[in-house]
Amino acid sequence: VPSYPSLFNDVADIYVENIRSMDYNFYGIVGIATAGIPLATLIAYKLNKPLIYVRKESKSHGTKRDVEGIFDKNSRLLIIDDVITTGSSIYNAILKIRKYGGIVDRGVVLIDREQNGIKFLRENGIHVNAIIKTSYLFKVLLENKCISCKEYKKIVKYISDTS
């Protein structure tokens, strides 16, 4: 999406609208490597909030940190990612943030692949809002004749089998 600036801006606006409707008080926005970082950057800018991001691996030079950005211990942070599948990447990022004293118990993703990621995180005390579910997305694609009925049924079966 970042390769299409107008679409990228529209997607970020959807996140911002969702976040504002949450009535959730937080200090900053956390992005997850890789796709979550550009999204979190634009969202943090639009909300005038500090940006924190989590690396997949610690740097081998400089600070050698796996979390970049400034926040105080016990700062409440909101985590952002593009897609949730199993929830493991969000969960692992939250564990890294907690190592530095940050509090993360809420998040927002654009797409829920409906493979139990939301449930896994909820069971671990983390509530994630998904803006859209893949089942709805593919239903819209079917209704707009972007995919065939056969493709749709195959996708629905895959979602059902993996959730």
C-alpha positions as a Python dict, from the first residue, in 0.01 Angstrom:
ca = {
    (1, 'V'): (0, 0, 0),
    (2, 'P'): (282, 256, 68),
    (3, 'S'): (365, 241, -305),
    (4, 'Y'): (26, 406, -371),
    (5, 'P'): (35, 730, -168),
    (6, 'S'): (-332, 821, -207),
    (7, 'L'): (-450, 473, -108),
    (8, 'F'): (-192, 462, 173),
    (9, 'N'): (-327, 790, 310),
    (10, 'D'): (-686, 661, 289),
    (11, 'V'): (-593, 340, 474),
    (12, 'A'): (-416, 541, 745),
    (13, 'D'): (-728, 758, 779),
    (14, 'I'): (-937, 444, 835),
    (15, 'Y'): (-700, 338, 1113),
    (16, 'V'): (-716, 685, 1268),
    (17, 'E'): (-1097, 683, 1261),
    (18, 'N'): (-1100, 337, 1423),
    (19, 'I'): (-849, 445, 1691),
    (20, 'R'): (-1040, 762, 1775),
    (21, 'S'): (-1361, 562, 1816),
    (22, 'M'): (-1194, 334, 2072),
    (23, 'D'): (-1195, 592, 2353),
    (24, 'Y'): (-854, 463, 2460),
    (25, 'N'): (-594, 684, 2625),
    (26, 'F'): (-240, 600, 2513),
    (27, 'Y'): (101, 764, 2483),
    (28, 'G'): (234, 639, 2150),
    (29, 'I'): (198, 416, 1847),
    (30, 'V'): (400, 96, 1799),
    (31, 'G'): (477, -40, 1454),
    (32, 'I'): (600, -391, 1384),
    (33, 'A'): (865, -471, 1122),
    (34, 'T'): (814, -468, 835),
    (35, 'A'): (472, -364, 699),
    (36, 'G'): (352, -224, 1031),
    (37, 'I'): (625, 40, 1048),
    (38, 'P'): (523, 264, 755),
    (39, 'L'): (158, 237, 861),
    (40, 'A'): (239, 320, 1223),
    (41, 'T'): (456, 612, 1111),
    (42, 'L'): (176, 778, 915),
    (43, 'I'): (-84, 701, 1184),
    (44, 'A'): (139, 840, 1461),
    (45, 'Y'): (191, 1155, 1254),
    (46, 'K'): (-184, 1198, 1193),
    (47, 'L'): (-259, 1147, 1565),
    (48, 'N'): (37, 1361, 1678),
    (49, 'K'): (167, 1070, 1887),
    (50, 'P'): (524, 943, 1932),
    (51, 'L'): (630, 650, 1714),
    (52, 'I'): (796, 341, 1856),
    (53, 'Y'): (890, 48, 1639),
    (54, 'V'): (996, -309, 1701),
    (55, 'R'): (1270, -471, 1498),
    (56, 'K'): (1259, -837, 1405),
    (57, 'E'): (1610, -870, 1547),
    (58, 'S'): (1829, -651, 1765),
    (59, 'K'): (2078, -432, 1582),
    (60, 'S'): (2433, -568, 1586),
    (61, 'H'): (2575, -215, 1620),
    (62, 'G'): (2492, 112, 1791),
    (63, 'T'): (2238, 73, 2070),
    (64, 'K'): (2178, -295, 1982),
    (65, 'R'): (1812, -247, 2076),
    (66, 'D'): (1521, -437, 1930),
    (67, 'V'): (1281, -154, 2017),
    (68, 'E'): (1338, 199, 1886),
    (69, 'G'): (1171, 515, 2010),
    (70, 'I'): (1138, 697, 2338),
    (71, 'F'): (878, 612, 2600),
    (72, 'D'): (873, 606, 2978),
    (73, 'K'): (828, 295, 3186),
    (74, 'N'): (454, 223, 3225),
    (75, 'S'): (367, 422, 2910),
    (76, 'R'): (52, 282, 2750),
    (77, 'L'): (116, 212, 2382),
    (78, 'L'): (-110, 107, 2094),
    (79, 'I'): (29, -152, 1853),
    (80, 'I'): (-39, -135, 1478),
    (81, 'D'): (4, -399, 1210),
    (82, 'D'): (-137, -458, 865),
    (83, 'V'): (-258, -818, 897),
    (84, 'I'): (-316, -1065, 1179),
    (85, 'T'): (-293, -1438, 1119),
    (86, 'T'): (-190, -1633, 1430),
    (87, 'G'): (-114, -1327, 1642),
    (88, 'S'): (242, -1439, 1711),
    (89, 'S'): (418, -1140, 1550),
    (90, 'I'): (207, -895, 1751),
    (91, 'Y'): (252, -1098, 2069),
    (92, 'N'): (630, -1122, 2025),
    (93, 'A'): (652, -748, 1958),
    (94, 'I'): (452, -679, 2275),
    (95, 'L'): (689, -897, 2477),
    (96, 'K'): (981, -686, 2348),
    (97, 'I'): (801, -362, 2441),
    (98, 'R'): (723, -497, 2789),
    (99, 'K'): (1093, -575, 2835),
    (100, 'Y'): (1150, -197, 2829),
    (101, 'G'): (857, -124, 3061),
    (102, 'G'): (591, -32, 2805),
    (103, 'I'): (230, -138, 2849),
    (104, 'V'): (55, -276, 2543),
    (105, 'D'): (-290, -427, 2578),
    (106, 'R'): (-462, -290, 2266),
    (107, 'G'): (-394, -297, 1895),
    (108, 'V'): (-543, -231, 1554),
    (109, 'V'): (-494, -426, 1232),
    (110, 'L'): (-639, -368, 888),
    (111, 'I'): (-712, -733, 803),
    (112, 'D'): (-796, -1031, 1023),
    (113, 'R'): (-717, -1349, 831),
    (114, 'E'): (-949, -1530, 1075),
    (115, 'Q'): (-690, -1787, 1179),
    (116, 'N'): (-736, -1741, 1554),
    (117, 'G'): (-490, -1454, 1599),
    (118, 'I'): (-748, -1227, 1763),
    (119, 'K'): (-856, -1510, 1994),
    (120, 'F'): (-495, -1595, 2087),
    (121, 'L'): (-418, -1235, 2179),
    (122, 'R'): (-745, -1194, 2372),
    (123, 'E'): (-652, -1505, 2574),
    (124, 'N'): (-326, -1327, 2656),
    (125, 'G'): (-495, -1005, 2770),
    (126, 'I'): (-455, -810, 2446),
    (127, 'H'): (-757, -670, 2261),
    (128, 'V'): (-707, -614, 1888),
    (129, 'N'): (-955, -434, 1662),
    (130, 'A'): (-963, -568, 1307),
    (131, 'I'): (-1097, -320, 1055),
    (132, 'I'): (-1196, -593, 809),
    (133, 'K'): (-1211, -973, 806),
    (134, 'T'): (-1094, -1174, 509),
    (135, 'S'): (-1432, -1348, 480),
    (136, 'Y'): (-1600, -1010, 424),
    (137, 'L'): (-1326, -892, 189),
    (138, 'F'): (-1362, -1200, -32),
    (139, 'K'): (-1742, -1173, -23),
    (140, 'V'): (-1712, -819, -161),
    (141, 'L'): (-1468, -942, -427),
    (142, 'L'): (-1717, -1213, -526),
    (143, 'E'): (-2010, -969, -538),
    (144, 'N'): (-1806, -736, -759),
    (145, 'K'): (-1705, -1025, -986),
    (146, 'C'): (-1336, -987, -903),
    (147, 'I'): (-1317, -1356, -812),
    (148, 'S'): (-1523, -1654, -926),
    (149, 'C'): (-1766, -1848, -711),
    (150, 'K'): (-1525, -2144, -728),
    (151, 'E'): (-1237, -1928, -599),
    (152, 'Y'): (-1458, -1786, -326),
    (153, 'K'): (-1563, -2132, -204),
    (154, 'K'): (-1200, -2245, -203),
    (155, 'I'): (-1102, -1942, 7),
    (156, 'V'): (-1391, -1986, 251),
    (157, 'K'): (-1298, -2353, 294),
    (158, 'Y'): (-934, -2259, 357),
    (159, 'I'): (-1036, -2004, 622),
    (160, 'S'): (-1267, -2258, 784),
    (161, 'D'): (-1004, -2534, 780),
    (162, 'T'): (-734, -2314, 934),
    (163, 'S'): (-936, -2148, 1207),
}
